[in-house]
Amino acid sequence: MKGIGNKDLVIMKWILRTKSKNIFLILFSPIILSMCLNIIKPIDDLILLNNIANILIFVWAVFMCLWYYYVGVSLFRIMTLEIKMNVKLFNLSIIFILLNNIFEFVKIFPSVNVIISQLPESSIKIITYIYFIFAVYVFYFISKILVSIENNKEVKFSEYKKELLYTFILFIGIWFLQPRINKIFMNEVNIGR
């Protein structure tokens, strides 16, 4: 795979081979721990526990972005069909989503929150709309390539709408998507690409 460092290649192969339950645990254990902290937090350490919960949510968001990135790029590289998919827009989308997650994370610091609160509300809304558009493109990119590889042809929306929903609701969708990603990768390994 051109243009990829050895570490990235190892991570990509690991994600493509790993079973659903392991990916689920890695992706969602930070958010589950954060929810548990919110349920059991004592009054004395409220600020500390809120910060720990926010850090866990941030870690979860980074894990999610990495999963989307590595799956999307790996499937794009495996794809042998001539489908017009904009991998640069996909990469830009992932970067924007990561930056937005960082932006949301730093709001836990009071000094940063004061600065952000001075921004016009319209600019925050614009960032939210852009975030949504980029997120939808990431879901579209992964869904269309996954189903196109499985069907060995370019697919129409009606053929990958279910996978689009799975990528959006990854908490449930990982159980349906990851086995298919594993199968595609195993076929690639068997072919020797």
Short mmCIF file of N, CA and C in Angstrom, two decimals:
data_model
loop_
_atom_site.label_atom_id
_atom_site.label_comp_id
_atom_site.label_asym_id
_atom_site.label_seq_id
_atom_site.Cartn_x
_atom_site.Cartn_y
_atom_site.Cartn_z
N MET A 1 0.85 -1.18 0.00
CA MET A 1 0.00 0.00 0.00
C MET A 1 0.89 1.23 0.00
N LYS A 2 0.79 1.98 -1.09
CA LYS A 2 1.65 3.13 -1.28
C LYS A 2 1.34 4.24 -0.29
N GLY A 3 2.39 4.96 0.10
CA GLY A 3 2.23 6.15 0.91
C GLY A 3 1.84 5.89 2.36
N ILE A 4 1.99 4.67 2.81
CA ILE A 4 1.59 4.35 4.17
C ILE A 4 2.82 3.88 4.93
N GLY A 5 2.99 4.40 6.14
CA GLY A 5 4.09 3.97 6.99
C GLY A 5 3.83 2.58 7.54
N ASN A 6 4.88 1.96 8.06
CA ASN A 6 4.73 0.61 8.60
C ASN A 6 3.75 0.55 9.76
N LYS A 7 3.76 1.58 10.64
CA LYS A 7 2.82 1.58 11.76
C LYS A 7 1.39 1.62 11.27
N ASP A 8 1.11 2.50 10.29
CA ASP A 8 -0.24 2.60 9.74
C ASP A 8 -0.67 1.28 9.10
N LEU A 9 0.23 0.65 8.40
CA LEU A 9 -0.08 -0.62 7.74
C LEU A 9 -0.41 -1.69 8.78
N VAL A 10 0.33 -1.72 9.87
CA VAL A 10 0.08 -2.69 10.94
C VAL A 10 -1.30 -2.44 11.55
N ILE A 11 -1.61 -1.16 11.82
CA ILE A 11 -2.91 -0.81 12.40
C ILE A 11 -4.03 -1.18 11.44
N MET A 12 -3.86 -0.85 10.15
CA MET A 12 -4.89 -1.17 9.16
C MET A 12 -5.15 -2.67 9.11
N LYS A 13 -4.09 -3.45 9.04
CA LYS A 13 -4.25 -4.91 8.98
C LYS A 13 -4.91 -5.43 10.25
N TRP A 14 -4.53 -4.87 11.39
CA TRP A 14 -5.12 -5.31 12.64
C TRP A 14 -6.63 -5.01 12.65
N ILE A 15 -7.03 -3.81 12.23
CA ILE A 15 -8.45 -3.45 12.20
C ILE A 15 -9.21 -4.33 11.22
N LEU A 16 -8.60 -4.64 10.10
CA LEU A 16 -9.28 -5.46 9.10
C LEU A 16 -9.41 -6.92 9.53
N ARG A 17 -8.57 -7.39 10.42
CA ARG A 17 -8.61 -8.78 10.88
C ARG A 17 -9.38 -8.99 12.17
N THR A 18 -9.50 -7.96 12.98
CA THR A 18 -10.04 -8.09 14.33
C THR A 18 -11.54 -8.37 14.31
N LYS A 19 -11.96 -9.19 15.23
CA LYS A 19 -13.37 -9.58 15.33
C LYS A 19 -14.21 -8.45 15.92
N SER A 20 -15.50 -8.52 15.68
CA SER A 20 -16.45 -7.48 16.08
C SER A 20 -16.40 -7.17 17.57
N LYS A 21 -16.36 -8.20 18.40
CA LYS A 21 -16.40 -7.97 19.85
C LYS A 21 -15.20 -7.18 20.32
N ASN A 22 -14.02 -7.44 19.75
CA ASN A 22 -12.82 -6.71 20.15
C ASN A 22 -12.88 -5.25 19.69
N ILE A 23 -13.33 -5.04 18.47
CA ILE A 23 -13.48 -3.66 17.98
C ILE A 23 -14.52 -2.93 18.82
N PHE A 24 -15.61 -3.61 19.13
CA PHE A 24 -16.65 -3.00 19.96
C PHE A 24 -16.09 -2.57 21.31
N LEU A 25 -15.33 -3.45 21.95
CA LEU A 25 -14.75 -3.13 23.26
C LEU A 25 -13.79 -1.95 23.18
N ILE A 26 -12.97 -1.93 22.14
CA ILE A 26 -12.01 -0.83 22.00
C ILE A 26 -12.72 0.48 21.70
N LEU A 27 -13.70 0.43 20.81
CA LEU A 27 -14.39 1.65 20.42
C LEU A 27 -15.29 2.20 21.52
N PHE A 28 -15.97 1.32 22.23
CA PHE A 28 -17.02 1.80 23.12
C PHE A 28 -16.73 1.69 24.61
N SER A 29 -15.61 1.08 25.00
CA SER A 29 -15.33 1.04 26.44
C SER A 29 -15.11 2.44 27.04
N PRO A 30 -14.46 3.38 26.35
CA PRO A 30 -14.34 4.72 26.94
C PRO A 30 -15.69 5.40 27.19
N ILE A 31 -16.61 5.26 26.26
CA ILE A 31 -17.91 5.92 26.44
C ILE A 31 -18.73 5.22 27.52
N ILE A 32 -18.60 3.90 27.61
CA ILE A 32 -19.32 3.16 28.66
C ILE A 32 -18.75 3.52 30.03
N LEU A 33 -17.42 3.62 30.15
CA LEU A 33 -16.81 4.05 31.41
C LEU A 33 -17.24 5.46 31.78
N SER A 34 -17.32 6.32 30.78
CA SER A 34 -17.76 7.70 31.03
C SER A 34 -19.19 7.73 31.56
N MET A 35 -20.06 6.92 30.98
CA MET A 35 -21.44 6.84 31.46
C MET A 35 -21.49 6.33 32.89
N CYS A 36 -20.68 5.32 33.19
CA CYS A 36 -20.64 4.79 34.56
C CYS A 36 -20.18 5.85 35.54
N LEU A 37 -19.18 6.63 35.16
CA LEU A 37 -18.70 7.71 36.03
C LEU A 37 -19.79 8.74 36.29
N ASN A 38 -20.58 9.03 35.28
CA ASN A 38 -21.66 9.99 35.45
C ASN A 38 -22.75 9.47 36.38
N ILE A 39 -22.90 8.15 36.44
CA ILE A 39 -23.92 7.57 37.31
C ILE A 39 -23.46 7.51 38.76
N ILE A 40 -22.18 7.16 38.98
CA ILE A 40 -21.72 6.90 40.35
C ILE A 40 -20.90 8.03 40.97
N LYS A 41 -20.85 9.18 40.35
CA LYS A 41 -19.94 10.22 40.85
C LYS A 41 -20.40 10.80 42.19
N PRO A 42 -19.45 10.89 43.14
CA PRO A 42 -19.77 11.51 44.43
C PRO A 42 -19.74 13.03 44.31
N ILE A 43 -20.39 13.70 45.21
CA ILE A 43 -20.50 15.16 45.19
C ILE A 43 -19.14 15.84 45.35
N ASP A 44 -18.24 15.30 46.19
CA ASP A 44 -16.96 15.94 46.49
C ASP A 44 -16.08 16.12 45.26
N ASP A 45 -16.01 15.13 44.43
CA ASP A 45 -15.11 15.17 43.28
C ASP A 45 -15.85 15.37 41.96
N LEU A 46 -16.88 16.16 41.99
CA LEU A 46 -17.71 16.35 40.80
C LEU A 46 -16.92 16.91 39.62
N ILE A 47 -16.09 17.93 39.85
CA ILE A 47 -15.32 18.54 38.75
C ILE A 47 -14.30 17.55 38.20
N LEU A 48 -13.59 16.87 39.08
CA LEU A 48 -12.60 15.89 38.64
C LEU A 48 -13.24 14.77 37.83
N LEU A 49 -14.35 14.23 38.33
CA LEU A 49 -15.01 13.14 37.60
C LEU A 49 -15.60 13.62 36.27
N ASN A 50 -16.11 14.85 36.23
CA ASN A 50 -16.59 15.40 34.96
C ASN A 50 -15.45 15.50 33.96
N ASN A 51 -14.28 15.93 34.43
CA ASN A 51 -13.13 16.03 33.53
C ASN A 51 -12.67 14.66 33.05
N ILE A 52 -12.67 13.68 33.95
CA ILE A 52 -12.31 12.31 33.54
C ILE A 52 -13.33 11.79 32.52
N ALA A 53 -14.60 12.03 32.77
CA ALA A 53 -15.64 11.60 31.83
C ALA A 53 -15.44 12.28 30.48
N ASN A 54 -15.11 13.56 30.49
CA ASN A 54 -14.87 14.27 29.22
C ASN A 54 -13.65 13.74 28.49
N ILE A 55 -12.61 13.40 29.23
CA ILE A 55 -11.42 12.81 28.61
C ILE A 55 -11.77 11.46 27.98
N LEU A 56 -12.55 10.66 28.68
CA LEU A 56 -12.97 9.36 28.12
C LEU A 56 -13.82 9.53 26.86
N ILE A 57 -14.68 10.52 26.86
CA ILE A 57 -15.49 10.79 25.66
C ILE A 57 -14.58 11.23 24.51
N PHE A 58 -13.58 12.03 24.81
CA PHE A 58 -12.62 12.46 23.78
C PHE A 58 -11.86 11.25 23.22
N VAL A 59 -11.39 10.37 24.10
CA VAL A 59 -10.68 9.16 23.66
C VAL A 59 -11.59 8.32 22.77
N TRP A 60 -12.86 8.19 23.16
CA TRP A 60 -13.83 7.47 22.34
C TRP A 60 -13.95 8.10 20.96
N ALA A 61 -14.06 9.42 20.90
CA ALA A 61 -14.21 10.11 19.62
C ALA A 61 -12.98 9.89 18.73
N VAL A 62 -11.80 9.89 19.33
CA VAL A 62 -10.58 9.64 18.56
C VAL A 62 -10.57 8.21 18.05
N PHE A 63 -10.92 7.24 18.90
CA PHE A 63 -10.99 5.84 18.47
C PHE A 63 -11.96 5.68 17.29
N MET A 64 -13.11 6.34 17.40
CA MET A 64 -14.10 6.25 16.32
C MET A 64 -13.53 6.80 15.02
N CYS A 65 -12.89 7.96 15.09
CA CYS A 65 -12.31 8.55 13.88
C CYS A 65 -11.25 7.65 13.27
N LEU A 66 -10.42 7.05 14.13
CA LEU A 66 -9.38 6.14 13.63
C LEU A 66 -9.99 4.92 12.96
N TRP A 67 -11.03 4.37 13.55
CA TRP A 67 -11.68 3.21 12.93
C TRP A 67 -12.24 3.60 11.56
N TYR A 68 -12.98 4.71 11.51
CA TYR A 68 -13.53 5.17 10.22
C TYR A 68 -12.42 5.40 9.20
N TYR A 69 -11.35 6.06 9.64
CA TYR A 69 -10.25 6.37 8.72
C TYR A 69 -9.61 5.10 8.18
N TYR A 70 -9.19 4.22 9.07
CA TYR A 70 -8.48 3.03 8.62
C TYR A 70 -9.37 2.11 7.79
N VAL A 71 -10.62 1.97 8.15
CA VAL A 71 -11.52 1.14 7.35
C VAL A 71 -11.75 1.77 5.98
N GLY A 72 -12.03 3.07 5.96
CA GLY A 72 -12.27 3.75 4.68
C GLY A 72 -11.08 3.69 3.75
N VAL A 73 -9.90 4.02 4.25
CA VAL A 73 -8.69 4.01 3.42
C VAL A 73 -8.35 2.59 2.99
N SER A 74 -8.48 1.63 3.89
CA SER A 74 -8.17 0.24 3.54
C SER A 74 -9.11 -0.28 2.46
N LEU A 75 -10.40 -0.03 2.62
CA LEU A 75 -11.35 -0.49 1.60
C LEU A 75 -11.10 0.21 0.27
N PHE A 76 -10.77 1.49 0.31
CA PHE A 76 -10.48 2.22 -0.93
C PHE A 76 -9.27 1.61 -1.64
N ARG A 77 -8.26 1.24 -0.88
CA ARG A 77 -7.05 0.67 -1.47
C ARG A 77 -7.28 -0.75 -1.99
N ILE A 78 -8.18 -1.49 -1.35
CA ILE A 78 -8.49 -2.85 -1.78
C ILE A 78 -9.35 -2.84 -3.04
N MET A 79 -10.20 -1.83 -3.17
CA MET A 79 -11.16 -1.77 -4.27
C MET A 79 -10.45 -1.80 -5.62
N THR A 80 -10.88 -2.70 -6.48
CA THR A 80 -10.29 -2.81 -7.82
C THR A 80 -11.18 -2.19 -8.88
N LEU A 81 -12.38 -1.78 -8.50
CA LEU A 81 -13.32 -1.19 -9.44
C LEU A 81 -12.96 0.26 -9.72
N GLU A 82 -13.40 0.76 -10.84
CA GLU A 82 -13.20 2.17 -11.19
C GLU A 82 -14.43 2.97 -10.75
N ILE A 83 -14.50 3.25 -9.49
CA ILE A 83 -15.61 4.02 -8.93
C ILE A 83 -15.07 5.38 -8.54
N LYS A 84 -15.80 6.41 -8.91
CA LYS A 84 -15.39 7.77 -8.59
C LYS A 84 -15.70 8.06 -7.13
N MET A 85 -14.70 7.90 -6.29
CA MET A 85 -14.83 8.23 -4.87
C MET A 85 -13.68 9.18 -4.55
N ASN A 86 -14.01 10.24 -3.84
CA ASN A 86 -13.01 11.26 -3.54
C ASN A 86 -12.33 10.96 -2.20
N VAL A 87 -11.19 10.28 -2.26
CA VAL A 87 -10.48 9.91 -1.04
C VAL A 87 -9.89 11.14 -0.34
N LYS A 88 -9.58 12.18 -1.11
CA LYS A 88 -9.07 13.41 -0.48
C LYS A 88 -10.15 14.08 0.35
N LEU A 89 -11.39 14.08 -0.15
CA LEU A 89 -12.50 14.63 0.62
C LEU A 89 -12.76 13.77 1.85
N PHE A 90 -12.62 12.47 1.71
CA PHE A 90 -12.76 11.57 2.86
C PHE A 90 -11.72 11.92 3.93
N ASN A 91 -10.46 12.06 3.53
CA ASN A 91 -9.39 12.41 4.47
C ASN A 91 -9.65 13.76 5.12
N LEU A 92 -10.07 14.74 4.32
CA LEU A 92 -10.40 16.07 4.85
C LEU A 92 -11.54 15.98 5.85
N SER A 93 -12.52 15.15 5.55
CA SER A 93 -13.66 14.96 6.46
C SER A 93 -13.21 14.40 7.80
N ILE A 94 -12.35 13.40 7.76
CA ILE A 94 -11.84 12.80 9.00
C ILE A 94 -11.05 13.84 9.79
N ILE A 95 -10.21 14.61 9.11
CA ILE A 95 -9.42 15.65 9.80
C ILE A 95 -10.34 16.68 10.44
N PHE A 96 -11.37 17.11 9.70
CA PHE A 96 -12.29 18.11 10.26
C PHE A 96 -13.03 17.55 11.47
N ILE A 97 -13.46 16.31 11.38
CA ILE A 97 -14.17 15.68 12.49
C ILE A 97 -13.25 15.58 13.72
N LEU A 98 -11.99 15.19 13.49
CA LEU A 98 -11.03 15.14 14.60
C LEU A 98 -10.81 16.52 15.21
N LEU A 99 -10.64 17.53 14.36
CA LEU A 99 -10.45 18.89 14.86
C LEU A 99 -11.67 19.37 15.64
N ASN A 100 -12.84 19.03 15.16
CA ASN A 100 -14.06 19.41 15.87
C ASN A 100 -14.13 18.71 17.23
N ASN A 101 -13.71 17.46 17.28
CA ASN A 101 -13.68 16.74 18.56
C ASN A 101 -12.69 17.37 19.52
N ILE A 102 -11.55 17.80 19.01
CA ILE A 102 -10.57 18.51 19.85
C ILE A 102 -11.17 19.82 20.35
N PHE A 103 -11.85 20.53 19.46
CA PHE A 103 -12.51 21.79 19.81
C PHE A 103 -13.52 21.56 20.94
N GLU A 104 -14.31 20.50 20.82
CA GLU A 104 -15.29 20.19 21.87
C GLU A 104 -14.60 19.80 23.18
N PHE A 105 -13.48 19.08 23.06
CA PHE A 105 -12.77 18.64 24.26
C PHE A 105 -12.18 19.82 25.03
N VAL A 106 -11.55 20.76 24.33
CA VAL A 106 -10.89 21.86 25.04
C VAL A 106 -11.88 22.80 25.71
N LYS A 107 -13.15 22.65 25.40
CA LYS A 107 -14.16 23.48 26.07
C LYS A 107 -14.30 23.15 27.55
N ILE A 108 -13.73 22.03 28.00
CA ILE A 108 -13.80 21.71 29.43
C ILE A 108 -12.90 22.62 30.26
N PHE A 109 -11.93 23.26 29.61
CA PHE A 109 -11.03 24.16 30.31
C PHE A 109 -11.68 25.54 30.41
N PRO A 110 -11.82 26.08 31.60
CA PRO A 110 -12.55 27.34 31.79
C PRO A 110 -12.02 28.50 30.93
N SER A 111 -10.70 28.62 30.81
CA SER A 111 -10.15 29.75 30.04
C SER A 111 -10.52 29.64 28.56
N VAL A 112 -10.51 28.45 28.04
CA VAL A 112 -10.89 28.24 26.63
C VAL A 112 -12.39 28.44 26.46
N ASN A 113 -13.16 27.97 27.42
CA ASN A 113 -14.62 28.10 27.34
C ASN A 113 -15.05 29.56 27.31
N VAL A 114 -14.33 30.42 28.03
CA VAL A 114 -14.64 31.86 28.02
C VAL A 114 -14.44 32.43 26.62
N ILE A 115 -13.35 32.04 25.97
CA ILE A 115 -13.06 32.52 24.61
C ILE A 115 -14.11 32.01 23.63
N ILE A 116 -14.44 30.74 23.72
CA ILE A 116 -15.42 30.14 22.81
C ILE A 116 -16.80 30.76 23.01
N SER A 117 -17.14 31.07 24.24
CA SER A 117 -18.46 31.66 24.51
C SER A 117 -18.61 33.05 23.89
N GLN A 118 -17.49 33.68 23.53
CA GLN A 118 -17.55 34.99 22.89
C GLN A 118 -17.74 34.91 21.39
N LEU A 119 -17.62 33.71 20.84
CA LEU A 119 -17.86 33.54 19.39
C LEU A 119 -19.33 33.74 19.09
N PRO A 120 -19.63 34.29 17.91
CA PRO A 120 -21.05 34.42 17.55
C PRO A 120 -21.71 33.05 17.43
N GLU A 121 -22.95 32.98 17.82
CA GLU A 121 -23.68 31.71 17.77
C GLU A 121 -23.77 31.17 16.35
N SER A 122 -23.83 32.06 15.37
CA SER A 122 -23.93 31.62 13.97
C SER A 122 -22.68 30.86 13.54
N SER A 123 -21.51 31.24 14.05
CA SER A 123 -20.29 30.52 13.67
C SER A 123 -20.29 29.11 14.24
N ILE A 124 -20.82 28.94 15.45
CA ILE A 124 -20.92 27.60 16.04
C ILE A 124 -21.89 26.75 15.23
N LYS A 125 -22.99 27.35 14.79
CA LYS A 125 -23.97 26.61 13.96
C LYS A 125 -23.35 26.19 12.63
N ILE A 126 -22.57 27.07 12.03
CA ILE A 126 -21.93 26.75 10.75
C ILE A 126 -20.97 25.58 10.93
N ILE A 127 -20.18 25.60 12.01
CA ILE A 127 -19.26 24.50 12.28
C ILE A 127 -20.03 23.20 12.46
N THR A 128 -21.17 23.27 13.14
CA THR A 128 -22.00 22.08 13.35
C THR A 128 -22.53 21.54 12.02
N TYR A 129 -22.99 22.41 11.14
CA TYR A 129 -23.49 21.98 9.83
C TYR A 129 -22.37 21.36 8.99
N ILE A 130 -21.20 21.98 9.01
CA ILE A 130 -20.07 21.43 8.26
C ILE A 130 -19.68 20.06 8.82
N TYR A 131 -19.66 19.94 10.14
CA TYR A 131 -19.37 18.67 10.80
C TYR A 131 -20.34 17.60 10.32
N PHE A 132 -21.61 17.93 10.30
CA PHE A 132 -22.63 16.98 9.87
C PHE A 132 -22.42 16.55 8.42
N ILE A 133 -22.12 17.49 7.54
CA ILE A 133 -21.89 17.18 6.12
C ILE A 133 -20.69 16.26 5.97
N PHE A 134 -19.60 16.58 6.67
CA PHE A 134 -18.40 15.73 6.58
C PHE A 134 -18.66 14.34 7.16
N ALA A 135 -19.41 14.26 8.26
CA ALA A 135 -19.72 12.96 8.86
C ALA A 135 -20.54 12.12 7.89
N VAL A 136 -21.52 12.72 7.25
CA VAL A 136 -22.34 11.98 6.28
C VAL A 136 -21.48 11.49 5.13
N TYR A 137 -20.51 12.30 4.69
CA TYR A 137 -19.63 11.85 3.61
C TYR A 137 -18.79 10.65 4.04
N VAL A 138 -18.31 10.65 5.27
CA VAL A 138 -17.53 9.52 5.78
C VAL A 138 -18.40 8.25 5.77
N PHE A 139 -19.62 8.36 6.25
CA PHE A 139 -20.53 7.21 6.28
C PHE A 139 -20.82 6.73 4.84
N TYR A 140 -21.08 7.67 3.95
CA TYR A 140 -21.34 7.35 2.54
C TYR A 140 -20.14 6.64 1.91
N PHE A 141 -18.96 7.19 2.12
CA PHE A 141 -17.74 6.66 1.53
C PHE A 141 -17.52 5.20 1.92
N ILE A 142 -17.57 4.93 3.21
CA ILE A 142 -17.33 3.57 3.70
C ILE A 142 -18.43 2.62 3.23
N SER A 143 -19.68 3.05 3.32
CA SER A 143 -20.81 2.19 2.95
C SER A 143 -20.77 1.82 1.47
N LYS A 144 -20.57 2.81 0.63
CA LYS A 144 -20.60 2.55 -0.82
C LYS A 144 -19.43 1.66 -1.24
N ILE A 145 -18.25 1.91 -0.72
CA ILE A 145 -17.10 1.09 -1.10
C ILE A 145 -17.26 -0.34 -0.58
N LEU A 146 -17.72 -0.49 0.65
CA LEU A 146 -17.91 -1.82 1.21
C LEU A 146 -18.84 -2.67 0.35
N VAL A 147 -20.00 -2.13 0.03
CA VAL A 147 -20.98 -2.88 -0.76
C VAL A 147 -20.51 -3.06 -2.20
N SER A 148 -19.82 -2.06 -2.75
CA SER A 148 -19.29 -2.19 -4.12
C SER A 148 -18.26 -3.32 -4.20
N ILE A 149 -17.40 -3.42 -3.21
CA ILE A 149 -16.40 -4.51 -3.20
C ILE A 149 -17.11 -5.86 -3.09
N GLU A 150 -18.10 -5.95 -2.22
CA GLU A 150 -18.82 -7.21 -2.04
C GLU A 150 -19.56 -7.64 -3.30
N ASN A 151 -20.14 -6.67 -4.01
CA ASN A 151 -20.93 -6.98 -5.21
C ASN A 151 -20.10 -6.93 -6.49
N ASN A 152 -18.85 -6.49 -6.36
CA ASN A 152 -17.95 -6.37 -7.51
C ASN A 152 -18.52 -5.49 -8.62
N LYS A 153 -19.22 -4.43 -8.22
CA LYS A 153 -19.76 -3.45 -9.16
C LYS A 153 -20.09 -2.18 -8.39
N GLU A 154 -20.21 -1.09 -9.13
CA GLU A 154 -20.63 0.15 -8.48
C GLU A 154 -22.11 0.03 -8.12
N VAL A 155 -22.42 0.37 -6.88
CA VAL A 155 -23.78 0.17 -6.39
C VAL A 155 -24.53 1.49 -6.31
N LYS A 156 -25.85 1.36 -6.34
CA LYS A 156 -26.74 2.51 -6.19
C LYS A 156 -27.09 2.67 -4.71
N PHE A 157 -27.64 3.83 -4.38
CA PHE A 157 -27.97 4.14 -2.99
C PHE A 157 -28.86 3.06 -2.36
N SER A 158 -29.83 2.57 -3.11
CA SER A 158 -30.76 1.58 -2.56
C SER A 158 -30.04 0.30 -2.13
N GLU A 159 -28.86 0.05 -2.68
CA GLU A 159 -28.11 -1.16 -2.35
C GLU A 159 -27.22 -1.01 -1.12
N TYR A 160 -26.90 0.24 -0.73
CA TYR A 160 -26.03 0.42 0.44
C TYR A 160 -26.65 1.30 1.53
N LYS A 161 -27.94 1.55 1.45
CA LYS A 161 -28.58 2.41 2.47
C LYS A 161 -28.56 1.78 3.86
N LYS A 162 -28.65 0.46 3.93
CA LYS A 162 -28.59 -0.23 5.22
C LYS A 162 -27.20 -0.06 5.84
N GLU A 163 -26.15 -0.19 5.04
CA GLU A 163 -24.79 -0.04 5.53
C GLU A 163 -24.52 1.41 5.96
N LEU A 164 -25.16 2.35 5.28
CA LEU A 164 -25.04 3.76 5.66
C LEU A 164 -25.59 3.96 7.07
N LEU A 165 -26.70 3.33 7.35
CA LEU A 165 -27.28 3.40 8.69
C LEU A 165 -26.36 2.71 9.71
N TYR A 166 -25.78 1.58 9.33
CA TYR A 166 -24.86 0.87 10.23
C TYR A 166 -23.64 1.73 10.58
N THR A 167 -23.10 2.44 9.59
CA THR A 167 -21.94 3.29 9.88
C THR A 167 -22.33 4.48 10.75
N PHE A 168 -23.56 4.94 10.63
CA PHE A 168 -24.04 6.04 11.45
C PHE A 168 -24.28 5.58 12.89
N ILE A 169 -24.89 4.43 13.05
CA ILE A 169 -25.17 3.88 14.38
C ILE A 169 -24.17 2.75 14.62
N LEU A 170 -22.91 3.12 14.75
CA LEU A 170 -21.83 2.13 14.80
C LEU A 170 -21.92 1.24 16.03
N PHE A 171 -22.55 1.72 17.08
CA PHE A 171 -22.72 0.92 18.30
C PHE A 171 -23.39 -0.42 17.96
N ILE A 172 -24.34 -0.38 17.06
CA ILE A 172 -25.03 -1.59 16.59
C ILE A 172 -24.40 -2.09 15.30
N GLY A 173 -24.08 -1.17 14.42
CA GLY A 173 -23.59 -1.51 13.09
C GLY A 173 -22.28 -2.27 13.07
N ILE A 174 -21.44 -2.09 14.09
CA ILE A 174 -20.14 -2.77 14.11
C ILE A 174 -20.31 -4.28 14.05
N TRP A 175 -21.41 -4.78 14.62
CA TRP A 175 -21.66 -6.22 14.64
C TRP A 175 -22.00 -6.76 13.25
N PHE A 176 -22.46 -5.89 12.36
CA PHE A 176 -22.81 -6.29 11.00
C PHE A 176 -21.69 -5.94 10.01
N LEU A 177 -20.99 -4.83 10.26
CA LEU A 177 -19.97 -4.36 9.33
C LEU A 177 -18.64 -5.09 9.50
N GLN A 178 -18.18 -5.25 10.72
CA GLN A 178 -16.84 -5.80 10.95
C GLN A 178 -16.67 -7.22 10.39
N PRO A 179 -17.65 -8.12 10.53
CA PRO A 179 -17.45 -9.45 9.91
C PRO A 179 -17.30 -9.37 8.39
N ARG A 180 -18.01 -8.45 7.78
CA ARG A 180 -17.90 -8.28 6.32
C ARG A 180 -16.55 -7.69 5.94
N ILE A 181 -16.05 -6.77 6.76
CA ILE A 181 -14.72 -6.19 6.52
C ILE A 181 -13.66 -7.29 6.70
N ASN A 182 -13.82 -8.11 7.74
CA ASN A 182 -12.90 -9.25 7.94
C ASN A 182 -12.88 -10.16 6.72
N LYS A 183 -14.06 -10.46 6.19
CA LYS A 183 -14.18 -11.37 5.04
C LYS A 183 -13.49 -10.78 3.81
N ILE A 184 -13.69 -9.50 3.56
CA ILE A 184 -13.05 -8.85 2.41
C ILE A 184 -11.54 -8.92 2.56
N PHE A 185 -11.05 -8.63 3.76
CA PHE A 185 -9.61 -8.67 3.96
C PHE A 185 -9.07 -10.08 3.81
N MET A 186 -9.75 -11.07 4.32
CA MET A 186 -9.30 -12.46 4.19
C MET A 186 -9.27 -12.88 2.72
N ASN A 187 -10.25 -12.43 1.95
CA ASN A 187 -10.23 -12.71 0.51
C ASN A 187 -9.02 -12.07 -0.16
N GLU A 188 -8.67 -10.86 0.27
CA GLU A 188 -7.51 -10.17 -0.28
C GLU A 188 -6.23 -10.92 0.07
N VAL A 189 -6.13 -11.39 1.30
CA VAL A 189 -4.95 -12.14 1.73
C VAL A 189 -4.83 -13.44 0.93
N ASN A 190 -5.97 -14.12 0.72
CA ASN A 190 -5.97 -15.38 -0.02
C ASN A 190 -5.60 -15.17 -1.49
N ILE A 191 -6.03 -14.05 -2.05
CA ILE A 191 -5.68 -13.73 -3.45
C ILE A 191 -4.22 -13.34 -3.54
N GLY A 192 -3.70 -12.74 -2.47
CA GLY A 192 -2.28 -12.37 -2.45
C GLY A 192 -2.02 -10.97 -2.94
N ARG A 193 -2.99 -10.06 -2.78
CA ARG A 193 -2.78 -8.67 -3.22
C ARG A 193 -1.98 -7.91 -2.22
#
